[in-house]
XYZ file of C-alpha atoms in Angstrom:
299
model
C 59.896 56.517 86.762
C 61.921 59.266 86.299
C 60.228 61.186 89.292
C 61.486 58.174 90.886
C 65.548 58.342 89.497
C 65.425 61.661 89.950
C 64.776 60.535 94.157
C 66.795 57.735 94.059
C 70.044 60.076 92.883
C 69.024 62.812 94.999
C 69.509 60.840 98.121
C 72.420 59.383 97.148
C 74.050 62.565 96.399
C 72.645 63.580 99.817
C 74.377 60.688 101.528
C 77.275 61.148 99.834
C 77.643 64.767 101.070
C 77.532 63.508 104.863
C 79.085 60.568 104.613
C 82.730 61.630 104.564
C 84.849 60.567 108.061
C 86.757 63.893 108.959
C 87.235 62.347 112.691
C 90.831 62.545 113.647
C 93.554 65.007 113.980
C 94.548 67.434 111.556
C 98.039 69.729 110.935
C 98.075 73.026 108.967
C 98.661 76.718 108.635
C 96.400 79.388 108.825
C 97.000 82.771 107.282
C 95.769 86.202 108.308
C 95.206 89.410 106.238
C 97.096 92.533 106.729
C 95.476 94.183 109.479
C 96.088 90.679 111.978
C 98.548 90.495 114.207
C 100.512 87.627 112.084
C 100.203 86.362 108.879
C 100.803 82.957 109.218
C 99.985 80.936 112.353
C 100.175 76.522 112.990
C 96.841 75.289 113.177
C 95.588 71.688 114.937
C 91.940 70.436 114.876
C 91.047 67.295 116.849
C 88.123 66.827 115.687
C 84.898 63.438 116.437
C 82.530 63.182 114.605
C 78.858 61.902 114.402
C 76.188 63.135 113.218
C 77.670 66.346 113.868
C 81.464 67.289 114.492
C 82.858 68.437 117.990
C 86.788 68.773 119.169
C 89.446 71.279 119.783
C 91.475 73.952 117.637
C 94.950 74.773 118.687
C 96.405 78.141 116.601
C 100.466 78.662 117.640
C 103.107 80.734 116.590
C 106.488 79.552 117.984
C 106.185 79.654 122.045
C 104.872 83.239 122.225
C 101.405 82.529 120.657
C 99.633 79.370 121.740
C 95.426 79.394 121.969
C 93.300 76.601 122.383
C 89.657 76.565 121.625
C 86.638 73.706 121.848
C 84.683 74.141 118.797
C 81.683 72.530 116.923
C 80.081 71.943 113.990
C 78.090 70.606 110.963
C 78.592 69.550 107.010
C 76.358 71.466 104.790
C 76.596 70.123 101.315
C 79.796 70.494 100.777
C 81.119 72.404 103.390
C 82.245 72.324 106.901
C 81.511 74.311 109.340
C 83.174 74.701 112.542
C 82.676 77.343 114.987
C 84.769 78.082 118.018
C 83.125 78.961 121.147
C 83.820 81.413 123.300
C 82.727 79.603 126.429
C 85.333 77.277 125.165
C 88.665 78.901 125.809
C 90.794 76.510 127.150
C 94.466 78.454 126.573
C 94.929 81.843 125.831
C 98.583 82.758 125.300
C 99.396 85.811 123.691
C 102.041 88.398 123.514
C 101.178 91.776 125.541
C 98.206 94.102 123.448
C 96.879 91.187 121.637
C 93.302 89.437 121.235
C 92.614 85.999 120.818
C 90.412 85.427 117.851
C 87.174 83.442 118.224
C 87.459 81.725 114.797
C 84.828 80.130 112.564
C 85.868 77.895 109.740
C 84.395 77.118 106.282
C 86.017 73.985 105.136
C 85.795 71.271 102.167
C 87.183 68.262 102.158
C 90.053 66.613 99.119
C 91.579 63.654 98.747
C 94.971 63.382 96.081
C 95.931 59.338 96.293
C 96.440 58.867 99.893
C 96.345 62.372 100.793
C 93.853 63.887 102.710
C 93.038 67.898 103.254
C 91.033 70.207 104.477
C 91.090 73.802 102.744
C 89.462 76.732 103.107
C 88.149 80.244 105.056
C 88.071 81.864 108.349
C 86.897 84.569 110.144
C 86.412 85.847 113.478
C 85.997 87.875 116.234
C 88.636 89.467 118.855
C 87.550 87.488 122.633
C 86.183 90.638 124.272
C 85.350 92.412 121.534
C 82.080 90.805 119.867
C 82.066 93.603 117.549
C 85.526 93.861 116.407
C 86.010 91.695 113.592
C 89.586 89.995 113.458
C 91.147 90.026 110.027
C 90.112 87.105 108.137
C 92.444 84.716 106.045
C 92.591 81.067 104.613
C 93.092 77.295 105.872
C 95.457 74.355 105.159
C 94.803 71.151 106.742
C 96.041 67.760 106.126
C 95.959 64.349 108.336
C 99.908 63.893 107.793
C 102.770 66.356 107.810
C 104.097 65.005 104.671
C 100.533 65.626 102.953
C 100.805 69.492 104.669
C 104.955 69.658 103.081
C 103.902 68.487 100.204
C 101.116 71.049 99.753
C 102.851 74.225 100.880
C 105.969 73.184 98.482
C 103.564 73.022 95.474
C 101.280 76.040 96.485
C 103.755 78.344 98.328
C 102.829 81.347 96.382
C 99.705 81.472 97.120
C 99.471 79.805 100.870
C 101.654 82.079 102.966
C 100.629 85.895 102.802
C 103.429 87.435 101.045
C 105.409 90.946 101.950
C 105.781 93.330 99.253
C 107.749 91.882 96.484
C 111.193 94.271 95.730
C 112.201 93.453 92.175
C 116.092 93.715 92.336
C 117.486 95.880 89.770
C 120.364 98.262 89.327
C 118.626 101.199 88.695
C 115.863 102.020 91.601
C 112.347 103.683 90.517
C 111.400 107.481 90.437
C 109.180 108.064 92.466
C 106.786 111.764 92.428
C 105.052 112.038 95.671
C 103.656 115.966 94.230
C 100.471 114.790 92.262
C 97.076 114.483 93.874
C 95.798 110.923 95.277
C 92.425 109.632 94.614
C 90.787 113.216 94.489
C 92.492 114.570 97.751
C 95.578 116.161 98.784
C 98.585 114.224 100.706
C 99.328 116.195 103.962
C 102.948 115.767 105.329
C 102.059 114.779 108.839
C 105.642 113.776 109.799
C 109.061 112.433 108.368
C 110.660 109.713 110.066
C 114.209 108.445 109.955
C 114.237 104.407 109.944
C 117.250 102.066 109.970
C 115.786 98.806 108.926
C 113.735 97.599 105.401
C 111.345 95.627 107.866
C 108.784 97.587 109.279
C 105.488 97.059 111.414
C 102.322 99.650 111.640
C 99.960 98.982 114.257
C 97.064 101.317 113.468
C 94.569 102.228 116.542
C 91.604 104.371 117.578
C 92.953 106.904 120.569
C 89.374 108.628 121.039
C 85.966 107.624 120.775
C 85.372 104.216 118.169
C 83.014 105.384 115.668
C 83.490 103.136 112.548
C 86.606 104.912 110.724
C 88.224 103.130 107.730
C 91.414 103.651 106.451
C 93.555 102.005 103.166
C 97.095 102.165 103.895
C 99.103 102.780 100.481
C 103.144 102.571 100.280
C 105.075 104.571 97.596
C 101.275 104.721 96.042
C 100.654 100.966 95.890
C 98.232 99.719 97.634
C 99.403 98.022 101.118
C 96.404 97.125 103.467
C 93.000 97.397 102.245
C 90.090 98.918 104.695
C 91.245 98.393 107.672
C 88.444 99.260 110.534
C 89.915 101.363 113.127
C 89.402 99.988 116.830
C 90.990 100.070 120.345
C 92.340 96.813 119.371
C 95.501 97.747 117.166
C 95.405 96.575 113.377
C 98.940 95.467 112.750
C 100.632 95.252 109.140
C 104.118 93.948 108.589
C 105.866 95.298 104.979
C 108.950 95.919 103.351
C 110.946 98.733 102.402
C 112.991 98.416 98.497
C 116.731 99.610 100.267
C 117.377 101.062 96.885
C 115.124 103.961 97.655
C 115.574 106.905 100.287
C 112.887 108.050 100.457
C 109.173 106.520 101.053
C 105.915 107.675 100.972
C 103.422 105.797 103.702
C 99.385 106.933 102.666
C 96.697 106.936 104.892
C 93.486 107.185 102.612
C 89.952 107.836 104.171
C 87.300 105.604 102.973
C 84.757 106.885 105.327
C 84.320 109.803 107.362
C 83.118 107.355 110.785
C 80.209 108.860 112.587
C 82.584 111.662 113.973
C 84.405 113.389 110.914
C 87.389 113.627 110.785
C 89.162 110.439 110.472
C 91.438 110.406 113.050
C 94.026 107.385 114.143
C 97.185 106.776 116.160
C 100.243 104.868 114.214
C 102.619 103.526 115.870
C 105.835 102.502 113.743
C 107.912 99.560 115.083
C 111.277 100.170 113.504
C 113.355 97.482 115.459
C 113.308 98.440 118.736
C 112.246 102.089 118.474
C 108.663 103.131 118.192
C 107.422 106.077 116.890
C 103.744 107.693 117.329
C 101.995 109.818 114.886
C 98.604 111.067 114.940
C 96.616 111.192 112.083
C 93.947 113.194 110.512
C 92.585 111.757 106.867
C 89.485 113.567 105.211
C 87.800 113.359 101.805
C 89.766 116.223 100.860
C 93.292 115.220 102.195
C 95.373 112.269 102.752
C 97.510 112.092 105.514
C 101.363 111.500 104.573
C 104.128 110.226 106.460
C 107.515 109.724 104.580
C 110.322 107.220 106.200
C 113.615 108.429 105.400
C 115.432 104.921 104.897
C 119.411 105.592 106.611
C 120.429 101.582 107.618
C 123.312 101.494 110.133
C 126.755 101.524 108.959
C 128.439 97.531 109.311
C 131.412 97.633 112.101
């Protein structure tokens, strides 16, 4: 008898798992890790569903970013899966140097009242580069746009990928650049004169790929966490604090790739000037580069 409970519940849990209607369209957001080309993106699924799930995923950012993708997919338990196909591409718009990502989701679904959502995980690959994975990041989905407002008001700390957060105060930090960093040596590669707090890196393999890793640190605190070198440029958005002068940009080896040195082009976007550096990181030194921060003078 209790064999036979034990059955009775486990199908019904089972049944329970698959039996939830995701069919429909869906609106959201969908964040990316430093190291993407955004951080936050608008995300559609149109998704039918039978006994397993098949539709469309449409990722946009504004007018200059729009990618549309046919996708399927499967609940396991719990979770959704959806994978985009690359066979599937049915838009590709994207500014000049970029790579569409071929995404796959990891989903569950929540209701609150009336509410419906989808939340979770993606990852992915760049679309001609199988090997190259794209920065990964989260997913917000809801069936209405109130449900997505609603969510993003209460959860917008923790939703959108956040810049650097500058605590305002009237007297800035000290800063010492002279001691030694995680057991090497910082190497001034360059100094570079910027007029504006908002900066991009786009960090880039200019020889052979061979598997280098790098963790970009600013003023010593940790900014972009192993990012994989590749032709395809890993791009990270920050913030300067416009209290300071003087800042200290780190480029720390985490690996040696299968052709010591670590070497890497940067390319800083400081509004519309761009500035290359090459760089050469090794377990013994750090390469440095300090951004003198000068803003223009108001007319």
């Amino acid at each position: 008898m209790k064999w036979l409970s034990f059955c009775i519940l486990s199908i019904l849990s089972l049944q329970s798992s698959f039996s939830q209607n995701i069919q429909g369209k869906w609106v959201g957001k969908v964040t990316q890790q430093p190291g993407g080309y955004s951080q936050l993106y608008d995300l559609e699924l149109d998704l039918s569903q039978r006994k397993n799930i098949w539709g469309e995923s449409y990722a946009f950012e504004g007018d200059s970013v729009q990618i549309r993708i046919g996708l399927s997919g499967y609940i396991e338990k719990d979770s959704i899966r959806l994978n985009e196909s690359l066979d599937w591409i049915r838009e590709d718009k994207v500014p000049y140097s970029w790579i569409a990502c071929v995404k796959q989701f990891v989903l569950s679904y929540r209701k609150e009242g009336k509410l419906e959502y989808l939340e979770g995980t993606w990852t992915g690959v760049g679309k001609n580069e199988s090997e190259s994975p794209c920065a990964p990041g989260r997913v917000i989905l809801s069936r209405t746009i109130e449900g997505l407002n609603k969510f993003l008001e209460e959860h917008k700390d923790s939703v959108v990928v956040t810049e650097q957060i500058v605590t305002a105060s009237i007297t800035p930090p000290v800063l010492d650049f002279t001691p030694k960093f995680l057991n090497t040596e910082p190497k001034k590669i360059t100094e570079i004169v910027v007029t504006n707090p908002d900066l991009q890196i786009q960090i880039v393999d200019y020889m052979k790929v061979d598997n280098d890793t790098v963790t970009v640190y600013l003023n010593r605190n940790l900014l972009a966490k192993n990012i994989r070198i590749a032709k395809r440029p890993a791009l990270i958005n920050f913030k300067l604090d416009s209290r300071l002068e003087l800042h200290e940009l780190l480029l720390y080896a985490e690996n040696l790739g299968q052709v010591p040195p670590n070497t890497s082009e940067m390319i800083l976007v400081d509004g519309e000037k761009r500035h290359r550096v090459m760089i050469v990181s090794d377990k013994e030194k750090t390469a440095a580069v300090y951004l003198r921060y000068k803003p223009k003078k108001k007319s």
